[in-house]
PDB file of C-alpha atoms and ligand atoms in Angstrom:
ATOM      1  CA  UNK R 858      38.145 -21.082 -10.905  1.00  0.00           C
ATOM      2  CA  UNK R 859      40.996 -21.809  -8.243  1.00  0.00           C
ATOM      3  CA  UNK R 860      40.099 -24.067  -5.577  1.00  0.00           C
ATOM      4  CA  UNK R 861      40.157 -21.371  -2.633  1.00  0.00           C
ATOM      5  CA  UNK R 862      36.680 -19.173  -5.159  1.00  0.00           C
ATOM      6  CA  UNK R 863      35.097 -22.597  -5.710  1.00  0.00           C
ATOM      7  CA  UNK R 864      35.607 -23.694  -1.664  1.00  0.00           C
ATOM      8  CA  UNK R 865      33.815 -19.772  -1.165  1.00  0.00           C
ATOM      9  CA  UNK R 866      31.134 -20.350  -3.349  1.00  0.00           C
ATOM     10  CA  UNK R 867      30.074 -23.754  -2.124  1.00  0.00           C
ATOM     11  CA  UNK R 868      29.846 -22.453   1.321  1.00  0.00           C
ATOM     12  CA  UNK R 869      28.247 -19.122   0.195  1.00  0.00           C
ATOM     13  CA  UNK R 870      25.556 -21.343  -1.769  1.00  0.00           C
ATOM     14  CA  UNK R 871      25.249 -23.755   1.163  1.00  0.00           C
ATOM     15  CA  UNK R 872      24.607 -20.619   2.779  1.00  0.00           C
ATOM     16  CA  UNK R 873      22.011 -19.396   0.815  1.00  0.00           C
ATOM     17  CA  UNK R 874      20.324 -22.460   0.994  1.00  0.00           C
ATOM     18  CA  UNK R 875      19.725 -22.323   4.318  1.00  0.00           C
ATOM     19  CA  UNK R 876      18.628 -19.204   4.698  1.00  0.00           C
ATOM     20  CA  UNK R 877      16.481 -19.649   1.507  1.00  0.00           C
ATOM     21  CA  UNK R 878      13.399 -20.638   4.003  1.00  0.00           C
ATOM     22  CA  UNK R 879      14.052 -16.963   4.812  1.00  0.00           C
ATOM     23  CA  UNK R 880      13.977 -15.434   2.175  1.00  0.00           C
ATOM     24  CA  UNK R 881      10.967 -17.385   0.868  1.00  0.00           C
ATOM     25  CA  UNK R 882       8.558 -16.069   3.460  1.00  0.00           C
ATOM     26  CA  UNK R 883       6.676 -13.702   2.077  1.00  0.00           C
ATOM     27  CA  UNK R 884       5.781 -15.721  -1.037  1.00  0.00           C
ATOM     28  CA  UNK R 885       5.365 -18.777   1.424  1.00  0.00           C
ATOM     29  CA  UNK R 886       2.813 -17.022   3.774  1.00  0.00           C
ATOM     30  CA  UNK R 887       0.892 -15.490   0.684  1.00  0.00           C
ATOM     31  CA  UNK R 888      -1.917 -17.779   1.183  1.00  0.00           C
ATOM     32  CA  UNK R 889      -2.290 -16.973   4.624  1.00  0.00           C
ATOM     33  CA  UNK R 890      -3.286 -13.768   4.179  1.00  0.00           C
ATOM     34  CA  UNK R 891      -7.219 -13.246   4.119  1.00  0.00           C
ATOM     35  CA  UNK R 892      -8.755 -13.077   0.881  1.00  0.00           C
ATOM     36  CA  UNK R 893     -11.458 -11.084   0.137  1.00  0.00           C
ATOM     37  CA  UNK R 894     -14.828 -12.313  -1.668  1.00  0.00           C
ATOM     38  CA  UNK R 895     -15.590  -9.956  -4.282  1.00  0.00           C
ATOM     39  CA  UNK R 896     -16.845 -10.271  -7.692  1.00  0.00           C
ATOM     40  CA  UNK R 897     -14.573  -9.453 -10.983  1.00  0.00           C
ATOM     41  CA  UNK R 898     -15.624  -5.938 -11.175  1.00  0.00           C
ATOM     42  CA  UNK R 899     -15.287  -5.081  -7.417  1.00  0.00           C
ATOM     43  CA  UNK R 900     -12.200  -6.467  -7.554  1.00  0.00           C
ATOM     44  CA  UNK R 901     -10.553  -4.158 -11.072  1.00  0.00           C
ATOM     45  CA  UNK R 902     -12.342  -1.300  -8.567  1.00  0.00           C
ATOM     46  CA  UNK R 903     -10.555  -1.700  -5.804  1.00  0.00           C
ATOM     47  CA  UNK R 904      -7.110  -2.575  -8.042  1.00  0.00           C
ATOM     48  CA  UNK R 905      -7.750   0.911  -9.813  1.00  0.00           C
ATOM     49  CA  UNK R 906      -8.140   2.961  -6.246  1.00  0.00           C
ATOM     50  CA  UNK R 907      -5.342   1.075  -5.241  1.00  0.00           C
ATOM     51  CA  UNK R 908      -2.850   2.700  -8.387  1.00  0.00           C
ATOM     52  CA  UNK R 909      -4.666   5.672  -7.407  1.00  0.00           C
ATOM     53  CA  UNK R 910      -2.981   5.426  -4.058  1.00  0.00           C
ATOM     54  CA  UNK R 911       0.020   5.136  -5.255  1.00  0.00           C
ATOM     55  CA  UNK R 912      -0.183   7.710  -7.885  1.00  0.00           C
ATOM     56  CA  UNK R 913      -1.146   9.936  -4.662  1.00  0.00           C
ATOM     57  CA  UNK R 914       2.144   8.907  -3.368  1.00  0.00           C
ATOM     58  CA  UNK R 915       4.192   9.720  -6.058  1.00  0.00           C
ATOM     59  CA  UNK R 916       2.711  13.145  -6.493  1.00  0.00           C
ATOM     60  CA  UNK R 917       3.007  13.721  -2.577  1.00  0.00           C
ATOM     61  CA  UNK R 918       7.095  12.523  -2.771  1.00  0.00           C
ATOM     62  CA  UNK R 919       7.702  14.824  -5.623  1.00  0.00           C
ATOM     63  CA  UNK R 920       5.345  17.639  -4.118  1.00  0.00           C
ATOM     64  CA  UNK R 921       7.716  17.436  -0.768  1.00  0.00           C
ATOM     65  CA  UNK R 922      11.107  17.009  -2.947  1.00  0.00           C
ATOM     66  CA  UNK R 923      10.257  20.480  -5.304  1.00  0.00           C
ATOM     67  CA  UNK R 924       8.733  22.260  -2.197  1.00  0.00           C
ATOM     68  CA  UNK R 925       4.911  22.783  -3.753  1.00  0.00           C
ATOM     69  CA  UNK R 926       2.775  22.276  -1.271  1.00  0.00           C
ATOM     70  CA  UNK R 927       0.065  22.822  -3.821  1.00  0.00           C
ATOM     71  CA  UNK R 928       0.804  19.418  -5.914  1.00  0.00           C
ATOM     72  CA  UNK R 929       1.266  17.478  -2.112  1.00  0.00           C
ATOM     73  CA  UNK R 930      -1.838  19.203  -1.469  1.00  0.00           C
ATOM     74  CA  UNK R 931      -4.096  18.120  -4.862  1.00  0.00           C
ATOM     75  CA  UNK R 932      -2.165  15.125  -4.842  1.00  0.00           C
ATOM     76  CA  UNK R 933      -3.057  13.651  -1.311  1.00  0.00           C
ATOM     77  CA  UNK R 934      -6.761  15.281  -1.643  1.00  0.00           C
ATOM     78  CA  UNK R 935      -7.358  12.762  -4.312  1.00  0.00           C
ATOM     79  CA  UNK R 936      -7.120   9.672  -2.091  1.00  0.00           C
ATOM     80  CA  UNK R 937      -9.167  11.515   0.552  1.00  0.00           C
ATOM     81  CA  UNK R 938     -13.132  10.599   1.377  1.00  0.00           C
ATOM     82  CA  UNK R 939     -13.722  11.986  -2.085  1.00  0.00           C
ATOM     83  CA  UNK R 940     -12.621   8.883  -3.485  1.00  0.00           C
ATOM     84  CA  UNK R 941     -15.092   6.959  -1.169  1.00  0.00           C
ATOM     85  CA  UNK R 942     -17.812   6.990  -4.481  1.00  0.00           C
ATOM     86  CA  UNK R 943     -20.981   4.494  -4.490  1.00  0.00           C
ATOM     87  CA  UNK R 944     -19.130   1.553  -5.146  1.00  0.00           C
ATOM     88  CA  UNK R 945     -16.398   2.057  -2.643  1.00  0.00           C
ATOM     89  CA  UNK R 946     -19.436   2.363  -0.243  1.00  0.00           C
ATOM     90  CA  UNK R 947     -21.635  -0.927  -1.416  1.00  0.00           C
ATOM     91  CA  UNK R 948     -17.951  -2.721  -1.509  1.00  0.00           C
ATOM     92  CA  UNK R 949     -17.665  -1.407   2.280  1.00  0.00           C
ATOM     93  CA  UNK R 950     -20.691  -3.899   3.044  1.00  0.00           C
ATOM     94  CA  UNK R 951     -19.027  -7.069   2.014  1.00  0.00           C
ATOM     95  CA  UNK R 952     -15.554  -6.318   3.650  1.00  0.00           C
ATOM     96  CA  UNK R 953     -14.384  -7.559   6.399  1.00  0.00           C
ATOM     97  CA  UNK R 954     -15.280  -4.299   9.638  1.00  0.00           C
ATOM     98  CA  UNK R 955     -11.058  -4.182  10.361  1.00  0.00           C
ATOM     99  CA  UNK R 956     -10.151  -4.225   6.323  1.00  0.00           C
ATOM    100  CA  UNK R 957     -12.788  -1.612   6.245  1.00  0.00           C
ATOM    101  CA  UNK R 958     -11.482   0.375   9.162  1.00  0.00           C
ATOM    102  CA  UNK R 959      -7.761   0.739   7.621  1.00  0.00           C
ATOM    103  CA  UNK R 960      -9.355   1.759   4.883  1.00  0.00           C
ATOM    104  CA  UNK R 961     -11.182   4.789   6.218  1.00  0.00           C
ATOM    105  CA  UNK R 962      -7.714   5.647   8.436  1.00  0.00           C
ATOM    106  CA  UNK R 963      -5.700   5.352   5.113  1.00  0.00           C
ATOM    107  CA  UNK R 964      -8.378   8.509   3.138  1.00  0.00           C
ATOM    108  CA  UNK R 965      -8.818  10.545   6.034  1.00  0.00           C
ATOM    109  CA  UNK R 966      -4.911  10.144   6.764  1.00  0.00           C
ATOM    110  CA  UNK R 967      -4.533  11.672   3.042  1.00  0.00           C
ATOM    111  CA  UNK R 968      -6.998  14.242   3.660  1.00  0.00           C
ATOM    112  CA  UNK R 969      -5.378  15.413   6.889  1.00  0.00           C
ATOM    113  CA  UNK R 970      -2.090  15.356   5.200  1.00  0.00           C
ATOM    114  CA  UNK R 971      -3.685  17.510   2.191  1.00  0.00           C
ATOM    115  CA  UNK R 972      -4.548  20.099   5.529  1.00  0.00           C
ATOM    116  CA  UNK R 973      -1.159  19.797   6.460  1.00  0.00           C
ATOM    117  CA  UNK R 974       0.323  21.058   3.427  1.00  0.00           C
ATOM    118  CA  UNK R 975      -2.169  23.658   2.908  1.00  0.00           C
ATOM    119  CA  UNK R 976      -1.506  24.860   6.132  1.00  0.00           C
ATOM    120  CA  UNK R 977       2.391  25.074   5.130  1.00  0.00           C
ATOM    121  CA  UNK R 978       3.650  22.415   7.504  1.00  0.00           C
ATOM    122  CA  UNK R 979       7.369  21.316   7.520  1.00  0.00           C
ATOM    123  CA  UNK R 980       8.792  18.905   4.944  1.00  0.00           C
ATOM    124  CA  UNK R 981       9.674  16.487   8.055  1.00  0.00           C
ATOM    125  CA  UNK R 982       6.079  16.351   9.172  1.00  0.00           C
ATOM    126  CA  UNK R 983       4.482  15.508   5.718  1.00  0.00           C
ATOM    127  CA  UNK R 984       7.318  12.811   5.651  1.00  0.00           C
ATOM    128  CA  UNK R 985       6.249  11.656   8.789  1.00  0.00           C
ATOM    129  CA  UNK R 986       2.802  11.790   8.229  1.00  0.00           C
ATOM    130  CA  UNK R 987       3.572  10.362   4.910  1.00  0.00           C
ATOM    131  CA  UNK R 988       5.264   7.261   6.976  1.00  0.00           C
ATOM    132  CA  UNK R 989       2.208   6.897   8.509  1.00  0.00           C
ATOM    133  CA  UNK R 990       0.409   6.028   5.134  1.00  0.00           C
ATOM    134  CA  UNK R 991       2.599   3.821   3.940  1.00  0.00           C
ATOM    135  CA  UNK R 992       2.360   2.013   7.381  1.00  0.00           C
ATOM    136  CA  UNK R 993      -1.495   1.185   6.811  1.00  0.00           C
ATOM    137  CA  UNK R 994      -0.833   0.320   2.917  1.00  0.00           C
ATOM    138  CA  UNK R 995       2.193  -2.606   4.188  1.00  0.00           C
ATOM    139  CA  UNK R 996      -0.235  -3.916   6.701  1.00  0.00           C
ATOM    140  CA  UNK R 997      -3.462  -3.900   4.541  1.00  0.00           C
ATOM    141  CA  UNK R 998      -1.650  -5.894   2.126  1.00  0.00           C
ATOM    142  CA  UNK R 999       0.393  -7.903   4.943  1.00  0.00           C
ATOM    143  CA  UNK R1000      -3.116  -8.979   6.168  1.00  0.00           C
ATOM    144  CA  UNK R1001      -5.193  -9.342   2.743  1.00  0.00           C
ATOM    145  CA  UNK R1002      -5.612 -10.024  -0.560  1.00  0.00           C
ATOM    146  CA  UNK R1003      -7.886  -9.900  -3.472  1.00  0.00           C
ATOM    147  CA  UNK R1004      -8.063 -13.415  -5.617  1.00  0.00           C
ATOM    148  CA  UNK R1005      -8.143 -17.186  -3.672  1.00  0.00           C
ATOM    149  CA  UNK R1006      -5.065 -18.452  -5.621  1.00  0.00           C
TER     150      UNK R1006
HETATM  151  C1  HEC O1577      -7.521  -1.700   3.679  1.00  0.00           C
HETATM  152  C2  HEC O1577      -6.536  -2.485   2.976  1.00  0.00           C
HETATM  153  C3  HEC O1577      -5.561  -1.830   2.040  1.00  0.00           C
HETATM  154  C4  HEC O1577      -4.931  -0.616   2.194  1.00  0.00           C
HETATM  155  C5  HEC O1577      -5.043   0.365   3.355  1.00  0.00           C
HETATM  156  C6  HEC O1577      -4.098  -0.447   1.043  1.00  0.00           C
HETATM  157  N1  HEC O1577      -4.216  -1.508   0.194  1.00  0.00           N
HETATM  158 FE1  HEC O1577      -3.303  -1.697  -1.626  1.00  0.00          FE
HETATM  159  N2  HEC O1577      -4.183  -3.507  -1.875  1.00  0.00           N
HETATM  160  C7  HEC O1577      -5.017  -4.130  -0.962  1.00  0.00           C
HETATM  161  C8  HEC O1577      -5.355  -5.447  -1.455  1.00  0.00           C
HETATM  162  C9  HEC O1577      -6.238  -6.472  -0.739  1.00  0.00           C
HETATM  163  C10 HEC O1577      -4.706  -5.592  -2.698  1.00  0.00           C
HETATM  164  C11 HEC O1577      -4.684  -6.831  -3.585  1.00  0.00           C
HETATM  165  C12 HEC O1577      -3.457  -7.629  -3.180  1.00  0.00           C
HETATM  166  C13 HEC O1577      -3.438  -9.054  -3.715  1.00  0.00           C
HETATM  167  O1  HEC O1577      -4.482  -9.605  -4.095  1.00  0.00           O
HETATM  168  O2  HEC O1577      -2.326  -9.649  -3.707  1.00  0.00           O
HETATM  169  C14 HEC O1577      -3.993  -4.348  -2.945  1.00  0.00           C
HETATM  170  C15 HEC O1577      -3.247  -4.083  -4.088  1.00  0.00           C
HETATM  171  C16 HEC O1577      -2.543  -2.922  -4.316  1.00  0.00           C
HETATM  172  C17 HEC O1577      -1.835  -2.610  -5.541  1.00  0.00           C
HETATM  173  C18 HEC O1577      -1.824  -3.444  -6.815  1.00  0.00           C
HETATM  174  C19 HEC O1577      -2.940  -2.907  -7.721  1.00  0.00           C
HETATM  175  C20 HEC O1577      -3.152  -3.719  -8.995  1.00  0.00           C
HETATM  176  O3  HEC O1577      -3.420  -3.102 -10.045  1.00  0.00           O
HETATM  177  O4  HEC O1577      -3.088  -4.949  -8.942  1.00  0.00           O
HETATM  178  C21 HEC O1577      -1.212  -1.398  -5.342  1.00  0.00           C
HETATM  179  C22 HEC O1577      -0.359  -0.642  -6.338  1.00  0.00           C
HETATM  180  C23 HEC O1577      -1.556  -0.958  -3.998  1.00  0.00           C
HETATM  181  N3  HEC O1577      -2.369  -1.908  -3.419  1.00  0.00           N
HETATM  182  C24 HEC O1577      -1.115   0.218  -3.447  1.00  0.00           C
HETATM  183  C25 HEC O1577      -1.486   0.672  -2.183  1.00  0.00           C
HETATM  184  C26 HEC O1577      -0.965   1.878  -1.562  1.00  0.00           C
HETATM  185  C27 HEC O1577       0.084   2.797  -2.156  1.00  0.00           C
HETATM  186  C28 HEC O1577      -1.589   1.981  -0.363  1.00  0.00           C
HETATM  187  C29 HEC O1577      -1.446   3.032   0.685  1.00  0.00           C
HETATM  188  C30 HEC O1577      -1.526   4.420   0.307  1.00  0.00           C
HETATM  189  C31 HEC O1577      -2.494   0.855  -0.239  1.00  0.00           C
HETATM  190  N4  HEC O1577      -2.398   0.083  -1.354  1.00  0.00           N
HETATM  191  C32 HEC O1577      -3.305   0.661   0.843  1.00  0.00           C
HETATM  192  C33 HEC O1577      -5.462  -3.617   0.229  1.00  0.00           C
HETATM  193  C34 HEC O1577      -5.089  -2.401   0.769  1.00  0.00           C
END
């Protein structure tokens, strides 16, 4: 390595260093997110709706991208109040009221999405209300999580 790449990488690693406080955040402020008291099977409940979320996603995205409103339709219906089921509901009891609240916005955002579609809205408003999902799912998780570690 000439002298002139190994004086650029120095500084670009004395760089990163520095910034490296940066771009550690999110694993540094992991434990200050909330963490939620549930028991083993609560918790492999709630991770299970939570891939069901995202499978909703996925089937939305590719709904909007081959213009069927049917599979955005079916797709968002699934993480609608229909997937509020006993155990959602008893789970509801032990959470905390604003973890709770997000988490009625988030299914009855999908189910007024599902409307949307049916109802033949525009690509750029099921993005948009889309968007507005994946808002609540970042700040849910910004806010919480599920083991004490
Ligand atoms: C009301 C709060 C809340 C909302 C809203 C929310 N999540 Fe989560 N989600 C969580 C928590 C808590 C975890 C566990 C995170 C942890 O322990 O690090 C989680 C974990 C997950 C996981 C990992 C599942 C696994 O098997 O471990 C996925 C995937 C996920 N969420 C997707 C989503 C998507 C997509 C959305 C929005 C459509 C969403 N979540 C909305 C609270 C929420």
């Amino acid at each position: 390595m000439s002298p002139a790449r190994v004086a650029i990488a120095s500084s670009l690693l004395a760089l990163l260093a520095g910034c490296s406080g940066a771009y550690l955040t999110p694993v540094q402020t992991a434990s200050a997110r909330t963490a939620l008291s549930l028991s083993p099977g609560e918790r492999a409940h709630m991770r299970a709706g939570m891939r069901a979320f995202l499978e909703s996603v996925e089937g939305i995205t590719q709904g909007i991208a081959e213009g069927s409103m049917q599979r955005v339709a079916a797709s968002a219906r699934r993480s609608g109040w229909a997937m509020m089921d006993d155990a959602a509901t008893a789970m509801a009891l032990k959470l905390p009221p604003e973890f709770v609240a997000v988490s009625i916005d988030t299914h009855q955002k999908f189910d007024d999405l599902a409307a949307a579609a049916e109802a033949g809205a525009a690509k750029g408003k099921l993005l948009g209300d889309l968007g507005q999902i994946l808002t609540n799912c970042t700040a849910c998780h910004a806010s919480y999580r599920l083991s004490p570690q």
